Amino acid sequence: MTIPNLLTLFRILLIPIIVLVYYLPIDTSYTWAAGLFTIAALTDWLDGYLARRLQQVTALGTFLDPVADKLTVSLALLLLIETYNEIWMTLPAMVIVGREIVISALREWMAEMGQRASVAVSYIGKFKTTAQMVSVILLLSTPPNTNVAIIGITLLYIAALLTLWSMLLYLYVAWQQLHQLP
């Protein structure tokens, strides 16, 4: 078990804790949940950095890291959908979660075809992830109808647009690769 893998497992263990803290009947529950989500987001960056830096990239980590990311973000978006209970929150969340399902399936399919590298993570995905994480942190940290929430929602829409853009790029690359197969 490597340090990066332990950090990824820690991130997965934070998921139910974030939910419990978010629903605590105290005034600071939003802030605490946002803090825990921030720790999860920073841990995501740290485990990837350490895996590369320490040359501890493993098959388990390669599988588990994106699973932890998708679970953490999806959970947070579900909490926010319930809290806001508005279509303008649900739409970008649907785009983000839907894209993750499509791209995960696409990567699995391309791997079966021996073309996994053609759908590797792109720089657009990194910008999308940053906008998404900052958005979720802001939205978790404050109740709806605040200036912070407006900034968070704006960033969530930016993340959703980048999500669509990156998905189209992935699908285009996959389409090109599939047409070159015998």
CSV table of C-alpha atoms in Angstrom, one decimal:
chain,number,residue,atom,x,y,z
A,1,MET,CA,0.0,0.0,0.0
A,2,THR,CA,1.6,3.3,-1.1
A,3,ILE,CA,1.1,6.8,0.4
A,4,PRO,CA,-0.8,8.0,-2.7
A,5,ASN,CA,-3.2,5.0,-2.4
A,6,LEU,CA,-3.7,5.6,1.3
A,7,LEU,CA,-4.6,9.3,0.5
A,8,THR,CA,-7.1,8.1,-2.1
A,9,LEU,CA,-8.7,5.7,0.4
A,10,PHE,CA,-8.8,8.5,2.9
A,11,ARG,CA,-10.6,10.6,0.4
A,12,ILE,CA,-13.2,7.9,-0.1
A,13,LEU,CA,-13.6,7.6,3.7
A,14,LEU,CA,-14.3,11.4,3.8
A,15,ILE,CA,-17.4,11.0,1.7
A,16,PRO,CA,-19.9,9.8,4.4
A,17,ILE,CA,-18.3,12.2,6.8
A,18,ILE,CA,-19.0,15.1,4.5
A,19,VAL,CA,-22.6,14.1,4.3
A,20,LEU,CA,-23.0,13.7,8.0
A,21,VAL,CA,-21.4,17.0,8.8
A,22,TYR,CA,-23.4,18.8,6.1
A,23,TYR,CA,-26.6,17.7,7.8
A,24,LEU,CA,-25.6,18.5,11.3
A,25,PRO,CA,-28.1,20.8,13.0
A,26,ILE,CA,-25.5,23.5,13.7
A,27,ASP,CA,-24.9,26.9,12.0
A,28,THR,CA,-21.5,26.0,10.8
A,29,SER,CA,-22.3,22.7,9.2
A,30,TYR,CA,-21.9,24.2,5.6
A,31,THR,CA,-18.5,25.6,6.5
A,32,TRP,CA,-17.3,22.3,8.0
A,33,ALA,CA,-18.6,20.3,5.1
A,34,ALA,CA,-16.9,22.7,2.6
A,35,GLY,CA,-13.7,22.3,4.7
A,36,LEU,CA,-13.8,18.6,4.5
A,37,PHE,CA,-14.5,18.7,0.7
A,38,THR,CA,-11.5,21.1,0.4
A,39,ILE,CA,-9.3,18.5,2.2
A,40,ALA,CA,-10.6,15.9,-0.3
A,41,ALA,CA,-9.8,18.1,-3.3
A,42,LEU,CA,-6.3,18.9,-2.0
A,43,THR,CA,-5.7,15.2,-1.3
A,44,ASP,CA,-6.7,14.4,-4.9
A,45,TRP,CA,-4.0,16.8,-6.1
A,46,LEU,CA,-1.5,15.5,-3.5
A,47,ASP,CA,-1.9,11.8,-4.2
A,48,GLY,CA,-1.4,12.3,-7.9
A,49,TYR,CA,1.7,14.5,-7.3
A,50,LEU,CA,3.2,12.0,-4.9
A,51,ALA,CA,2.4,9.0,-7.1
A,52,ARG,CA,4.4,10.6,-10.0
A,53,ARG,CA,7.1,12.2,-7.8
A,54,LEU,CA,7.8,9.0,-5.8
A,55,GLN,CA,7.2,6.8,-8.8
A,56,GLN,CA,4.5,5.0,-7.0
A,57,VAL,CA,1.9,4.8,-9.7
A,58,THR,CA,0.0,1.5,-9.2
A,59,ALA,CA,-2.8,-0.3,-11.0
A,60,LEU,CA,-4.9,0.1,-7.9
A,61,GLY,CA,-4.3,3.9,-7.7
A,62,THR,CA,-4.9,4.3,-11.4
A,63,PHE,CA,-8.3,2.7,-10.9
A,64,LEU,CA,-9.2,4.1,-7.5
A,65,ASP,CA,-8.3,7.7,-8.0
A,66,PRO,CA,-10.9,8.6,-10.6
A,67,VAL,CA,-13.5,6.6,-8.8
A,68,ALA,CA,-12.8,8.6,-5.6
A,69,ASP,CA,-13.0,11.8,-7.6
A,70,LYS,CA,-16.3,11.0,-9.2
A,71,LEU,CA,-17.9,9.7,-6.0
A,72,THR,CA,-16.8,12.8,-4.1
A,73,VAL,CA,-17.9,15.3,-6.7
A,74,SER,CA,-21.2,13.5,-7.4
A,75,LEU,CA,-22.0,13.3,-3.7
A,76,ALA,CA,-21.4,17.0,-3.3
A,77,LEU,CA,-23.5,17.9,-6.3
A,78,LEU,CA,-26.4,15.7,-5.0
A,79,LEU,CA,-26.2,17.6,-1.7
A,80,LEU,CA,-26.3,20.9,-3.5
A,81,ILE,CA,-29.2,19.8,-5.8
A,82,GLU,CA,-31.2,19.0,-2.7
A,83,THR,CA,-30.3,22.2,-0.9
A,84,TYR,CA,-31.0,24.5,-3.8
A,85,ASN,CA,-33.9,22.6,-5.2
A,86,GLU,CA,-33.8,24.6,-8.4
A,87,ILE,CA,-33.4,23.7,-12.1
A,88,TRP,CA,-30.5,26.1,-12.5
A,89,MET,CA,-28.5,24.0,-10.0
A,90,THR,CA,-29.7,20.6,-11.3
A,91,LEU,CA,-28.8,21.3,-15.0
A,92,PRO,CA,-25.1,21.8,-14.6
A,93,ALA,CA,-24.9,19.0,-12.1
A,94,MET,CA,-26.6,16.7,-14.6
A,95,VAL,CA,-24.1,17.7,-17.3
A,96,ILE,CA,-21.1,17.1,-15.0
A,97,VAL,CA,-22.3,13.7,-13.7
A,98,GLY,CA,-23.6,12.6,-17.1
A,99,ARG,CA,-20.2,13.4,-18.7
A,100,GLU,CA,-18.4,11.4,-16.1
A,101,ILE,CA,-20.5,8.4,-16.8
A,102,VAL,CA,-20.0,8.8,-20.6
A,103,ILE,CA,-16.3,9.3,-20.4
A,104,SER,CA,-15.8,6.4,-17.9
A,105,ALA,CA,-17.6,4.1,-20.3
A,106,LEU,CA,-15.7,5.5,-23.2
A,107,ARG,CA,-12.4,4.9,-21.5
A,108,GLU,CA,-13.3,1.4,-20.6
A,109,TRP,CA,-14.5,0.6,-24.1
A,110,MET,CA,-11.3,2.2,-25.7
A,111,ALA,CA,-9.2,0.2,-23.2
A,112,GLU,CA,-10.8,-3.0,-24.5
A,113,MET,CA,-9.9,-1.9,-28.0
A,114,GLY,CA,-6.3,-1.3,-27.0
A,115,GLN,CA,-6.7,2.5,-27.4
A,116,ARG,CA,-6.9,3.6,-23.8
A,117,ALA,CA,-4.1,6.2,-24.3
A,118,SER,CA,-6.2,8.0,-26.9
A,119,VAL,CA,-8.7,9.1,-24.2
A,120,ALA,CA,-6.2,10.2,-21.5
A,121,VAL,CA,-6.9,13.2,-19.3
A,122,SER,CA,-6.5,16.5,-21.2
A,123,TYR,CA,-5.6,20.0,-20.0
A,124,ILE,CA,-9.2,21.1,-20.5
A,125,GLY,CA,-10.2,18.4,-18.0
A,126,LYS,CA,-7.7,20.0,-15.5
A,127,PHE,CA,-9.3,23.4,-15.9
A,128,LYS,CA,-12.8,21.9,-15.6
A,129,THR,CA,-11.8,20.1,-12.4
A,130,THR,CA,-10.4,23.3,-10.9
A,131,ALA,CA,-13.5,25.3,-11.7
A,132,GLN,CA,-15.7,22.4,-10.5
A,133,MET,CA,-13.8,22.0,-7.2
A,134,VAL,CA,-13.7,25.7,-6.4
A,135,SER,CA,-17.4,26.0,-7.3
A,136,VAL,CA,-18.4,23.1,-5.1
A,137,ILE,CA,-16.3,24.4,-2.2
A,138,LEU,CA,-18.0,27.8,-2.5
A,139,LEU,CA,-21.5,26.4,-2.8
A,140,LEU,CA,-21.1,24.0,0.1
A,141,SER,CA,-19.7,26.7,2.3
A,142,THR,CA,-22.7,29.0,2.2
A,143,PRO,CA,-26.4,28.9,2.1
A,144,PRO,CA,-28.2,29.7,-1.2
A,145,ASN,CA,-28.9,33.3,-2.2
A,146,THR,CA,-25.6,34.8,-1.1
A,147,ASN,CA,-22.9,36.5,-3.2
A,148,VAL,CA,-20.6,33.6,-2.6
A,149,ALA,CA,-23.3,31.2,-3.9
A,150,ILE,CA,-23.7,33.3,-7.1
A,151,ILE,CA,-19.9,33.1,-7.7
A,152,GLY,CA,-20.1,29.3,-7.0
A,153,ILE,CA,-23.0,28.9,-9.4
A,154,THR,CA,-21.2,30.9,-12.1
A,155,LEU,CA,-18.1,28.7,-11.7
A,156,LEU,CA,-20.3,25.6,-11.8
A,157,TYR,CA,-21.7,26.7,-15.2
A,158,ILE,CA,-18.2,27.3,-16.4
A,159,ALA,CA,-17.2,23.8,-15.3
A,160,ALA,CA,-20.3,22.4,-17.0
A,161,LEU,CA,-19.4,24.1,-20.3
A,162,LEU,CA,-15.8,22.9,-20.0
A,163,THR,CA,-17.2,19.5,-19.2
A,164,LEU,CA,-19.2,19.4,-22.5
A,165,TRP,CA,-16.3,20.7,-24.5
A,166,SER,CA,-13.9,18.1,-23.1
A,167,MET,CA,-16.5,15.4,-23.6
A,168,LEU,CA,-16.8,16.4,-27.3
A,169,LEU,CA,-13.0,16.3,-27.7
A,170,TYR,CA,-12.8,12.9,-26.1
A,171,LEU,CA,-15.6,11.6,-28.3
A,172,TYR,CA,-14.0,13.1,-31.4
A,173,VAL,CA,-10.6,11.5,-30.7
A,174,ALA,CA,-12.3,8.1,-29.9
A,175,TRP,CA,-14.2,8.4,-33.2
A,176,GLN,CA,-11.0,9.0,-35.1
A,177,GLN,CA,-9.3,6.1,-33.4
A,178,LEU,CA,-12.1,3.7,-34.1
A,179,HIS,CA,-12.1,4.5,-37.8
A,180,GLN,CA,-8.4,3.5,-38.0
A,181,LEU,CA,-9.0,0.1,-36.5
A,182,PRO,CA,-9.1,-2.9,-38.9
